[in-house]
Amino acid sequence: MEIRHQLRDQLKRLKLPGLWQALDVRLSEAAANNLGHLEFLSLLVQDELVNRDDHMLNKRLKAAGFGVQKSFEGFDFRFNEEALPASILRDLATCHFISQKQNLVIGGPPGIGKTHAVKAIGHEAARRGHPVLFRTTQKLLAELLSDSAERAERILRRAVAVDLLILDDFAFRKLDQKEAELLYVLAEERLGRASTILTSNRPPEDWNAIFPDLVVGGAILDRLVSSAIKIITTKGKSYRREVMGAKNAPSETPNL
Ligand code: ADP
Ligand code: MG
């Protein structure tokens, strides 16, 4: 018993909790299967690494702020194949576009799975070790304009720095000058340095109308949209309505 206590304290000091948790299972496994010392040690080290990866992934997922998490495991690729082509989504899921610092724009009617798809892409990115930030555009702008300058500064730094920034429900409503300027800062800082994803219920040709002036609007769209990978559709069935049975899908996008 003495040696167990000692070992537990030592592993704690060495910050190897995964190894400690796996110890009993591996000990009986070693006894049952006559494992060699080296094999036994190797399994325990593997356990520690898996535990560490899990821990880091959970941290990244939490920091991303997905709210309700979605992944491709729960995504029916056939449901809206025409609007959101499976081949493109699977390609995006490899996160190659993130290494290429490319942007992605998904525009289409409500309920077709845009938010689900981009959260799933964000999940894949986190699995691959990328820092991710997910926000609705409104929420991020509100945070950036928070009364607490320190809080605003912190979120701005993160929004600029993450490998993948996901702005859900872009062009939801008109922006004022301050909001437009903040978006410009984000677009300019991230251009060519890190990937940004936009989703919108409106087609991009309507987006100019949300900005207080055409010059700043043009500059923002130029940086975020011009060279982005685009999935723009007017088609697509509402999964929310057809599968989840929401009878009268609320009109989710106010008029501009
Ligand atoms: P949008 O962002 O286009 O308005 P959402 O992504 O919010 O639509 O989808 C609405 C609901 O339907 C969500 O609960 C989402 O998880 C679900 N959903 C949409 N498309 C699919 C799909 N292809 N497979 C599984 N669930 C889906
Ligand atoms: Mg959505």
Short mmCIF file of N, CA, C and O in Angstrom, two decimals, residues 7-123:
data_model
loop_
_atom_site.label_atom_id
_atom_site.label_comp_id
_atom_site.label_asym_id
_atom_site.label_seq_id
_atom_site.Cartn_x
_atom_site.Cartn_y
_atom_site.Cartn_z
N LEU A 7 3.55 6.41 -5.05
CA LEU A 7 3.43 6.56 -6.50
C LEU A 7 2.38 7.61 -6.86
O LEU A 7 2.59 8.44 -7.75
N ARG A 8 1.25 7.56 -6.14
CA ARG A 8 0.19 8.52 -6.44
C ARG A 8 0.69 9.95 -6.23
O ARG A 8 0.48 10.83 -7.06
N ASP A 9 1.39 10.18 -5.14
CA ASP A 9 1.92 11.52 -4.87
C ASP A 9 2.95 11.94 -5.92
O ASP A 9 2.97 13.08 -6.37
N GLN A 10 3.76 10.98 -6.29
CA GLN A 10 4.80 11.31 -7.29
C GLN A 10 4.17 11.65 -8.64
O GLN A 10 4.57 12.60 -9.31
N LEU A 11 3.16 10.86 -9.02
CA LEU A 11 2.51 11.11 -10.31
C LEU A 11 1.78 12.46 -10.28
O LEU A 11 1.70 13.17 -11.28
N LYS A 12 1.25 12.79 -9.12
CA LYS A 12 0.59 14.07 -8.96
C LYS A 12 1.59 15.21 -9.16
O LYS A 12 1.32 16.17 -9.88
N ARG A 13 2.75 15.06 -8.50
CA ARG A 13 3.78 16.10 -8.64
C ARG A 13 4.24 16.20 -10.08
O ARG A 13 4.55 17.28 -10.58
N LEU A 14 4.29 15.10 -10.75
CA LEU A 14 4.74 15.10 -12.15
C LEU A 14 3.61 15.48 -13.11
O LEU A 14 3.82 15.53 -14.31
N LYS A 15 2.42 15.70 -12.54
CA LYS A 15 1.24 16.04 -13.35
C LYS A 15 0.97 14.98 -14.42
O LYS A 15 0.93 15.26 -15.63
N LEU A 16 0.80 13.74 -13.94
CA LEU A 16 0.49 12.63 -14.84
C LEU A 16 -0.80 11.93 -14.40
O LEU A 16 -0.80 10.73 -14.07
N PRO A 17 -1.94 12.66 -14.40
CA PRO A 17 -3.17 12.08 -13.86
C PRO A 17 -3.71 10.93 -14.71
O PRO A 17 -4.28 9.98 -14.17
N GLY A 18 -3.48 10.98 -16.01
CA GLY A 18 -3.99 9.93 -16.90
C GLY A 18 -3.32 8.61 -16.59
O GLY A 18 -3.95 7.54 -16.64
N LEU A 19 -2.06 8.69 -16.27
CA LEU A 19 -1.30 7.48 -15.95
C LEU A 19 -1.84 6.86 -14.66
O LEU A 19 -2.07 5.65 -14.58
N TRP A 20 -2.08 7.70 -13.67
CA TRP A 20 -2.60 7.20 -12.39
C TRP A 20 -3.98 6.56 -12.59
O TRP A 20 -4.26 5.48 -12.07
N GLN A 21 -4.86 7.24 -13.36
CA GLN A 21 -6.21 6.72 -13.56
C GLN A 21 -6.20 5.36 -14.25
O GLN A 21 -7.05 4.51 -14.00
N ALA A 22 -5.25 5.16 -15.13
CA ALA A 22 -5.24 3.93 -15.93
C ALA A 22 -4.50 2.80 -15.23
O ALA A 22 -4.57 1.64 -15.66
N LEU A 23 -3.84 3.13 -14.14
CA LEU A 23 -2.91 2.18 -13.54
C LEU A 23 -3.54 0.82 -13.20
O LEU A 23 -3.03 -0.23 -13.60
N ASP A 24 -4.69 0.85 -12.49
CA ASP A 24 -5.28 -0.42 -12.04
C ASP A 24 -5.67 -1.32 -13.21
O ASP A 24 -5.41 -2.52 -13.20
N VAL A 25 -6.32 -0.68 -14.20
CA VAL A 25 -6.75 -1.45 -15.37
C VAL A 25 -5.54 -2.07 -16.07
O VAL A 25 -5.54 -3.25 -16.43
N ARG A 26 -4.50 -1.27 -16.23
CA ARG A 26 -3.31 -1.77 -16.92
C ARG A 26 -2.57 -2.83 -16.11
O ARG A 26 -1.98 -3.75 -16.67
N LEU A 27 -2.61 -2.67 -14.77
CA LEU A 27 -1.95 -3.68 -13.93
C LEU A 27 -2.63 -5.04 -14.10
O LEU A 27 -1.95 -6.07 -14.29
N SER A 28 -3.99 -5.04 -14.07
CA SER A 28 -4.65 -6.35 -14.22
C SER A 28 -4.47 -6.87 -15.63
O SER A 28 -4.34 -8.09 -15.83
N GLU A 29 -4.47 -5.95 -16.59
CA GLU A 29 -4.24 -6.37 -17.98
C GLU A 29 -2.86 -7.02 -18.12
O GLU A 29 -2.69 -8.06 -18.76
N ALA A 30 -1.89 -6.39 -17.48
CA ALA A 30 -0.51 -6.90 -17.56
C ALA A 30 -0.42 -8.29 -16.93
O ALA A 30 0.23 -9.20 -17.47
N ALA A 31 -1.11 -8.44 -15.77
CA ALA A 31 -1.09 -9.74 -15.10
C ALA A 31 -1.79 -10.80 -15.94
O ALA A 31 -1.29 -11.91 -16.12
N ALA A 32 -2.96 -10.43 -16.47
CA ALA A 32 -3.77 -11.40 -17.23
C ALA A 32 -3.07 -11.83 -18.52
O ALA A 32 -3.15 -12.99 -18.92
N ASN A 33 -2.40 -10.88 -19.16
CA ASN A 33 -1.82 -11.20 -20.47
C ASN A 33 -0.31 -11.36 -20.45
O ASN A 33 0.32 -11.40 -21.51
N ASN A 34 0.23 -11.41 -19.24
CA ASN A 34 1.68 -11.58 -19.15
C ASN A 34 2.46 -10.54 -19.94
O ASN A 34 3.40 -10.87 -20.68
N LEU A 35 2.05 -9.29 -19.81
CA LEU A 35 2.73 -8.24 -20.58
C LEU A 35 4.14 -8.01 -20.06
O LEU A 35 4.39 -8.09 -18.84
N GLY A 36 5.06 -7.73 -20.97
CA GLY A 36 6.42 -7.39 -20.58
C GLY A 36 6.45 -5.99 -19.95
O GLY A 36 5.51 -5.22 -20.11
N HIS A 37 7.51 -5.68 -19.23
CA HIS A 37 7.63 -4.38 -18.57
C HIS A 37 7.51 -3.23 -19.55
O HIS A 37 6.85 -2.22 -19.29
N LEU A 38 8.19 -3.40 -20.67
CA LEU A 38 8.23 -2.32 -21.66
C LEU A 38 6.84 -2.06 -22.24
O LEU A 38 6.41 -0.91 -22.39
N GLU A 39 6.14 -3.15 -22.53
CA GLU A 39 4.81 -3.06 -23.10
C GLU A 39 3.86 -2.36 -22.12
O GLU A 39 3.07 -1.49 -22.49
N PHE A 40 3.98 -2.75 -20.86
CA PHE A 40 3.15 -2.18 -19.80
C PHE A 40 3.39 -0.68 -19.68
O PHE A 40 2.47 0.13 -19.67
N LEU A 41 4.65 -0.30 -19.67
CA LEU A 41 5.00 1.12 -19.56
C LEU A 41 4.47 1.89 -20.76
O LEU A 41 3.91 2.99 -20.63
N SER A 42 4.63 1.29 -21.91
CA SER A 42 4.20 1.96 -23.13
C SER A 42 2.68 2.23 -23.12
O SER A 42 2.22 3.30 -23.52
N LEU A 43 1.91 1.25 -22.63
CA LEU A 43 0.46 1.45 -22.54
C LEU A 43 0.11 2.60 -21.60
O LEU A 43 -0.75 3.43 -21.89
N LEU A 44 0.81 2.65 -20.47
CA LEU A 44 0.52 3.71 -19.50
C LEU A 44 0.87 5.09 -20.06
O LEU A 44 0.14 6.06 -19.85
N VAL A 45 1.98 5.16 -20.77
CA VAL A 45 2.37 6.44 -21.36
C VAL A 45 1.33 6.86 -22.40
O VAL A 45 0.91 8.02 -22.48
N GLN A 46 0.86 5.88 -23.17
CA GLN A 46 -0.19 6.14 -24.16
C GLN A 46 -1.46 6.66 -23.47
O GLN A 46 -2.09 7.61 -23.92
N ASP A 47 -1.81 6.06 -22.35
CA ASP A 47 -2.99 6.50 -21.59
C ASP A 47 -2.85 7.97 -21.16
O ASP A 47 -3.80 8.74 -21.22
N GLU A 48 -1.67 8.31 -20.72
CA GLU A 48 -1.43 9.69 -20.28
C GLU A 48 -1.59 10.65 -21.47
O GLU A 48 -2.19 11.71 -21.36
N LEU A 49 -1.07 10.26 -22.62
CA LEU A 49 -1.16 11.12 -23.80
C LEU A 49 -2.61 11.31 -24.24
O LEU A 49 -3.03 12.42 -24.57
N VAL A 50 -3.38 10.21 -24.24
CA VAL A 50 -4.79 10.29 -24.63
C VAL A 50 -5.53 11.22 -23.67
O VAL A 50 -6.30 12.10 -24.08
N ASN A 51 -5.25 11.05 -22.38
CA ASN A 51 -5.88 11.90 -21.37
C ASN A 51 -5.54 13.37 -21.60
O ASN A 51 -6.39 14.25 -21.51
N ARG A 52 -4.30 13.64 -21.94
CA ARG A 52 -3.85 15.00 -22.16
C ARG A 52 -4.53 15.61 -23.39
O ARG A 52 -4.97 16.75 -23.38
N ASP A 53 -4.59 14.82 -24.48
CA ASP A 53 -5.25 15.30 -25.71
C ASP A 53 -6.71 15.62 -25.44
O ASP A 53 -7.23 16.64 -25.90
N ASP A 54 -7.40 14.72 -24.72
CA ASP A 54 -8.81 14.95 -24.37
C ASP A 54 -8.98 16.25 -23.61
O ASP A 54 -9.88 17.04 -23.87
N HIS A 55 -8.09 16.44 -22.65
CA HIS A 55 -8.16 17.62 -21.80
C HIS A 55 -7.98 18.89 -22.63
O HIS A 55 -8.74 19.86 -22.49
N MET A 56 -7.01 18.86 -23.52
CA MET A 56 -6.75 20.04 -24.36
C MET A 56 -7.91 20.30 -25.31
O MET A 56 -8.29 21.43 -25.54
N LEU A 57 -8.48 19.22 -25.86
CA LEU A 57 -9.62 19.38 -26.76
C LEU A 57 -10.79 20.01 -26.01
O LEU A 57 -11.42 20.95 -26.50
N ASN A 58 -11.07 19.50 -24.83
CA ASN A 58 -12.18 20.07 -24.05
C ASN A 58 -11.95 21.53 -23.75
O ASN A 58 -12.88 22.33 -23.78
N LYS A 59 -10.71 21.87 -23.47
CA LYS A 59 -10.39 23.28 -23.21
C LYS A 59 -10.65 24.14 -24.44
O LYS A 59 -11.23 25.23 -24.36
N ARG A 60 -10.22 23.62 -25.60
CA ARG A 60 -10.42 24.39 -26.84
C ARG A 60 -11.90 24.52 -27.17
O ARG A 60 -12.35 25.57 -27.61
N LEU A 61 -12.66 23.43 -26.96
CA LEU A 61 -14.09 23.47 -27.26
C LEU A 61 -14.79 24.47 -26.34
O LEU A 61 -15.66 25.23 -26.77
N LYS A 62 -14.39 24.47 -25.08
CA LYS A 62 -15.00 25.39 -24.13
C LYS A 62 -14.67 26.84 -24.51
O LYS A 62 -15.54 27.71 -24.52
N ALA A 63 -13.42 27.07 -24.85
CA ALA A 63 -12.98 28.42 -25.20
C ALA A 63 -13.64 28.90 -26.49
O ALA A 63 -13.81 30.10 -26.70
N ALA A 64 -14.03 27.97 -27.36
CA ALA A 64 -14.65 28.35 -28.62
C ALA A 64 -16.04 28.96 -28.40
O ALA A 64 -16.48 29.81 -29.17
N GLY A 65 -16.71 28.54 -27.34
CA GLY A 65 -18.02 29.12 -27.04
C GLY A 65 -19.11 28.69 -28.01
O GLY A 65 -19.92 29.50 -28.43
N PHE A 66 -19.16 27.39 -28.33
CA PHE A 66 -20.16 26.91 -29.29
C PHE A 66 -21.58 26.95 -28.73
O PHE A 66 -22.53 26.86 -29.48
N GLY A 67 -21.72 27.05 -27.42
CA GLY A 67 -23.06 26.86 -26.85
C GLY A 67 -23.43 25.41 -27.06
O GLY A 67 -22.71 24.52 -26.61
N VAL A 68 -24.52 25.15 -27.78
CA VAL A 68 -24.86 23.77 -28.12
C VAL A 68 -23.82 23.28 -29.13
O VAL A 68 -23.69 23.87 -30.20
N GLN A 69 -23.09 22.23 -28.77
CA GLN A 69 -22.07 21.74 -29.70
C GLN A 69 -22.70 20.88 -30.78
O GLN A 69 -23.64 20.14 -30.53
N LYS A 70 -22.17 21.01 -32.00
CA LYS A 70 -22.62 20.17 -33.12
C LYS A 70 -21.39 19.60 -33.80
O LYS A 70 -20.36 20.27 -33.87
N SER A 71 -21.55 18.37 -34.31
CA SER A 71 -20.42 17.80 -35.04
C SER A 71 -20.94 17.08 -36.28
O SER A 71 -22.15 16.93 -36.45
N PHE A 72 -20.03 16.66 -37.13
CA PHE A 72 -20.44 15.96 -38.35
C PHE A 72 -20.97 14.56 -38.03
O PHE A 72 -21.64 13.97 -38.85
N GLU A 73 -20.66 14.03 -36.84
CA GLU A 73 -21.22 12.72 -36.48
C GLU A 73 -22.74 12.77 -36.48
O GLU A 73 -23.39 11.81 -36.84
N GLY A 74 -23.30 13.92 -36.09
CA GLY A 74 -24.76 14.02 -36.04
C GLY A 74 -25.34 14.75 -37.25
O GLY A 74 -26.45 15.27 -37.17
N PHE A 75 -24.61 14.80 -38.34
CA PHE A 75 -25.06 15.57 -39.50
C PHE A 75 -25.46 14.64 -40.63
O PHE A 75 -24.69 13.77 -41.03
N ASP A 76 -26.67 14.79 -41.14
CA ASP A 76 -27.14 13.98 -42.26
C ASP A 76 -26.74 14.68 -43.57
O ASP A 76 -27.36 15.65 -43.98
N PHE A 77 -25.68 14.18 -44.18
CA PHE A 77 -25.13 14.83 -45.37
C PHE A 77 -26.09 14.80 -46.56
O PHE A 77 -25.99 15.61 -47.46
N ARG A 78 -27.01 13.83 -46.56
CA ARG A 78 -27.89 13.70 -47.72
C ARG A 78 -29.07 14.66 -47.68
O ARG A 78 -29.67 14.96 -48.69
N PHE A 79 -29.40 15.14 -46.47
CA PHE A 79 -30.64 15.90 -46.32
C PHE A 79 -30.68 17.13 -47.23
O PHE A 79 -31.69 17.42 -47.85
N ASN A 80 -29.59 17.88 -47.28
CA ASN A 80 -29.55 19.09 -48.12
C ASN A 80 -28.37 19.05 -49.09
O ASN A 80 -27.71 20.06 -49.32
N GLU A 81 -28.15 17.88 -49.65
CA GLU A 81 -27.00 17.65 -50.53
C GLU A 81 -26.88 18.73 -51.61
O GLU A 81 -25.78 19.17 -51.94
N GLU A 82 -28.02 19.18 -52.13
CA GLU A 82 -27.97 20.15 -53.22
C GLU A 82 -27.53 21.53 -52.74
O GLU A 82 -26.73 22.21 -53.40
N ALA A 83 -28.03 21.91 -51.57
CA ALA A 83 -27.71 23.24 -51.03
C ALA A 83 -26.33 23.26 -50.38
O ALA A 83 -25.56 24.21 -50.56
N LEU A 84 -26.03 22.21 -49.62
CA LEU A 84 -24.75 22.12 -48.92
C LEU A 84 -24.07 20.82 -49.36
O LEU A 84 -24.21 19.78 -48.71
N PRO A 85 -23.34 20.88 -50.48
CA PRO A 85 -22.79 19.65 -51.06
C PRO A 85 -21.85 18.92 -50.10
O PRO A 85 -20.92 19.51 -49.54
N ALA A 86 -22.12 17.61 -49.94
CA ALA A 86 -21.35 16.79 -48.99
C ALA A 86 -19.86 16.82 -49.32
O ALA A 86 -19.02 16.88 -48.41
N SER A 87 -19.54 16.80 -50.62
CA SER A 87 -18.12 16.72 -50.99
C SER A 87 -17.39 17.98 -50.50
O SER A 87 -16.25 17.90 -50.02
N ILE A 88 -18.05 19.13 -50.62
CA ILE A 88 -17.41 20.38 -50.17
C ILE A 88 -17.29 20.39 -48.64
O ILE A 88 -16.25 20.74 -48.09
N LEU A 89 -18.35 19.97 -47.96
CA LEU A 89 -18.31 19.96 -46.49
C LEU A 89 -17.23 19.01 -45.98
O LEU A 89 -16.49 19.33 -45.04
N ARG A 90 -17.12 17.84 -46.62
CA ARG A 90 -16.09 16.88 -46.18
C ARG A 90 -14.69 17.44 -46.42
O ARG A 90 -13.78 17.22 -45.62
N ASP A 91 -14.56 18.18 -47.51
CA ASP A 91 -13.28 18.79 -47.81
C ASP A 91 -12.96 19.86 -46.75
O ASP A 91 -11.83 19.93 -46.25
N LEU A 92 -13.97 20.65 -46.40
CA LEU A 92 -13.77 21.68 -45.37
C LEU A 92 -13.44 21.03 -44.03
O LEU A 92 -12.66 21.58 -43.24
N ALA A 93 -14.02 19.85 -43.78
CA ALA A 93 -13.80 19.17 -42.50
C ALA A 93 -12.34 18.74 -42.33
O ALA A 93 -11.89 18.50 -41.21
N THR A 94 -11.59 18.67 -43.43
CA THR A 94 -10.17 18.34 -43.30
C THR A 94 -9.37 19.52 -42.73
O THR A 94 -8.22 19.37 -42.33
N CYS A 95 -9.99 20.71 -42.76
CA CYS A 95 -9.39 21.94 -42.24
C CYS A 95 -8.19 22.41 -43.06
O CYS A 95 -7.39 23.24 -42.59
N HIS A 96 -8.10 21.89 -44.27
CA HIS A 96 -7.03 22.35 -45.16
C HIS A 96 -7.16 23.87 -45.39
O HIS A 96 -6.16 24.59 -45.42
N PHE A 97 -8.39 24.33 -45.51
CA PHE A 97 -8.61 25.78 -45.76
C PHE A 97 -8.05 26.63 -44.62
O PHE A 97 -7.69 27.78 -44.83
N ILE A 98 -7.98 26.04 -43.42
CA ILE A 98 -7.44 26.81 -42.28
C ILE A 98 -5.92 26.96 -42.42
O ILE A 98 -5.38 28.03 -42.18
N SER A 99 -5.26 25.89 -42.86
CA SER A 99 -3.81 26.03 -43.09
C SER A 99 -3.54 27.00 -44.22
O SER A 99 -2.49 27.64 -44.25
N GLN A 100 -4.50 27.09 -45.17
CA GLN A 100 -4.33 28.02 -46.29
C GLN A 100 -4.79 29.44 -45.95
O GLN A 100 -4.75 30.31 -46.80
N LYS A 101 -5.27 29.64 -44.71
CA LYS A 101 -5.77 30.95 -44.25
C LYS A 101 -6.90 31.48 -45.14
O LYS A 101 -7.00 32.68 -45.39
N GLN A 102 -7.70 30.56 -45.64
CA GLN A 102 -8.81 30.96 -46.50
C GLN A 102 -10.07 31.21 -45.69
O GLN A 102 -10.27 30.61 -44.63
N ASN A 103 -10.92 32.08 -46.20
CA ASN A 103 -12.21 32.32 -45.56
C ASN A 103 -13.29 31.47 -46.21
O ASN A 103 -13.11 30.94 -47.30
N LEU A 104 -14.41 31.37 -45.51
CA LEU A 104 -15.54 30.59 -46.00
C LEU A 104 -16.81 31.38 -45.75
O LEU A 104 -16.99 31.96 -44.68
N VAL A 105 -17.67 31.42 -46.76
CA VAL A 105 -18.96 32.10 -46.62
C VAL A 105 -20.06 31.10 -46.96
O VAL A 105 -20.03 30.47 -48.01
N ILE A 106 -21.02 30.93 -46.05
CA ILE A 106 -22.17 30.08 -46.34
C ILE A 106 -23.43 30.93 -46.21
O ILE A 106 -23.75 31.45 -45.14
N GLY A 107 -24.13 31.11 -47.34
CA GLY A 107 -25.36 31.90 -47.35
C GLY A 107 -26.52 31.05 -47.83
O GLY A 107 -26.38 30.28 -48.78
N GLY A 108 -27.66 31.16 -47.15
CA GLY A 108 -28.83 30.40 -47.58
C GLY A 108 -29.96 30.56 -46.59
O GLY A 108 -29.77 31.14 -45.53
N PRO A 109 -31.13 30.05 -46.94
CA PRO A 109 -32.32 30.24 -46.11
C PRO A 109 -32.18 29.63 -44.71
O PRO A 109 -31.32 28.77 -44.49
N PRO A 110 -33.02 30.07 -43.78
CA PRO A 110 -32.96 29.57 -42.40
C PRO A 110 -33.28 28.09 -42.29
O PRO A 110 -34.05 27.55 -43.08
N GLY A 111 -32.65 27.44 -41.35
CA GLY A 111 -33.01 26.07 -40.99
C GLY A 111 -32.34 24.98 -41.80
O GLY A 111 -32.54 23.79 -41.53
N ILE A 112 -31.51 25.37 -42.78
CA ILE A 112 -30.97 24.34 -43.69
C ILE A 112 -29.70 23.68 -43.14
O ILE A 112 -29.17 22.76 -43.76
N GLY A 113 -29.19 24.17 -42.02
CA GLY A 113 -28.03 23.51 -41.42
C GLY A 113 -26.73 24.29 -41.50
O GLY A 113 -25.66 23.71 -41.31
N LYS A 114 -26.82 25.59 -41.75
CA LYS A 114 -25.59 26.39 -41.88
C LYS A 114 -24.83 26.43 -40.54
O LYS A 114 -23.63 26.18 -40.50
N THR A 115 -25.58 26.75 -39.47
CA THR A 115 -24.91 26.85 -38.17
C THR A 115 -24.35 25.49 -37.74
O THR A 115 -23.22 25.40 -37.25
N HIS A 116 -25.16 24.45 -37.96
CA HIS A 116 -24.70 23.10 -37.62
C HIS A 116 -23.40 22.79 -38.37
O HIS A 116 -22.42 22.33 -37.77
N ALA A 117 -23.39 23.06 -39.67
CA ALA A 117 -22.21 22.74 -40.47
C ALA A 117 -20.98 23.50 -40.00
O ALA A 117 -19.90 22.92 -39.89
N VAL A 118 -21.13 24.79 -39.71
CA VAL A 118 -19.92 25.54 -39.34
C VAL A 118 -19.46 25.21 -37.91
O VAL A 118 -18.26 25.25 -37.62
N LYS A 119 -20.41 24.85 -37.03
CA LYS A 119 -19.98 24.38 -35.71
C LYS A 119 -19.22 23.07 -35.86
O LYS A 119 -18.22 22.83 -35.16
N ALA A 120 -19.70 22.21 -36.76
CA ALA A 120 -19.02 20.93 -36.98
C ALA A 120 -17.62 21.15 -37.54
O ALA A 120 -16.67 20.48 -37.14
N ILE A 121 -17.48 22.12 -38.43
CA ILE A 121 -16.15 22.44 -38.97
C ILE A 121 -15.26 22.97 -37.83
O ILE A 121 -14.09 22.60 -37.70
N GLY A 122 -15.85 23.82 -36.99
CA GLY A 122 -15.12 24.34 -35.83
C GLY A 122 -14.66 23.23 -34.90
O GLY A 122 -13.55 23.25 -34.36
N HIS A 123 -15.51 22.22 -34.74
CA HIS A 123 -15.19 21.08 -33.90
C HIS A 123 -14.00 20.32 -34.47
O HIS A 123 -13.07 19.94 -33.75
#
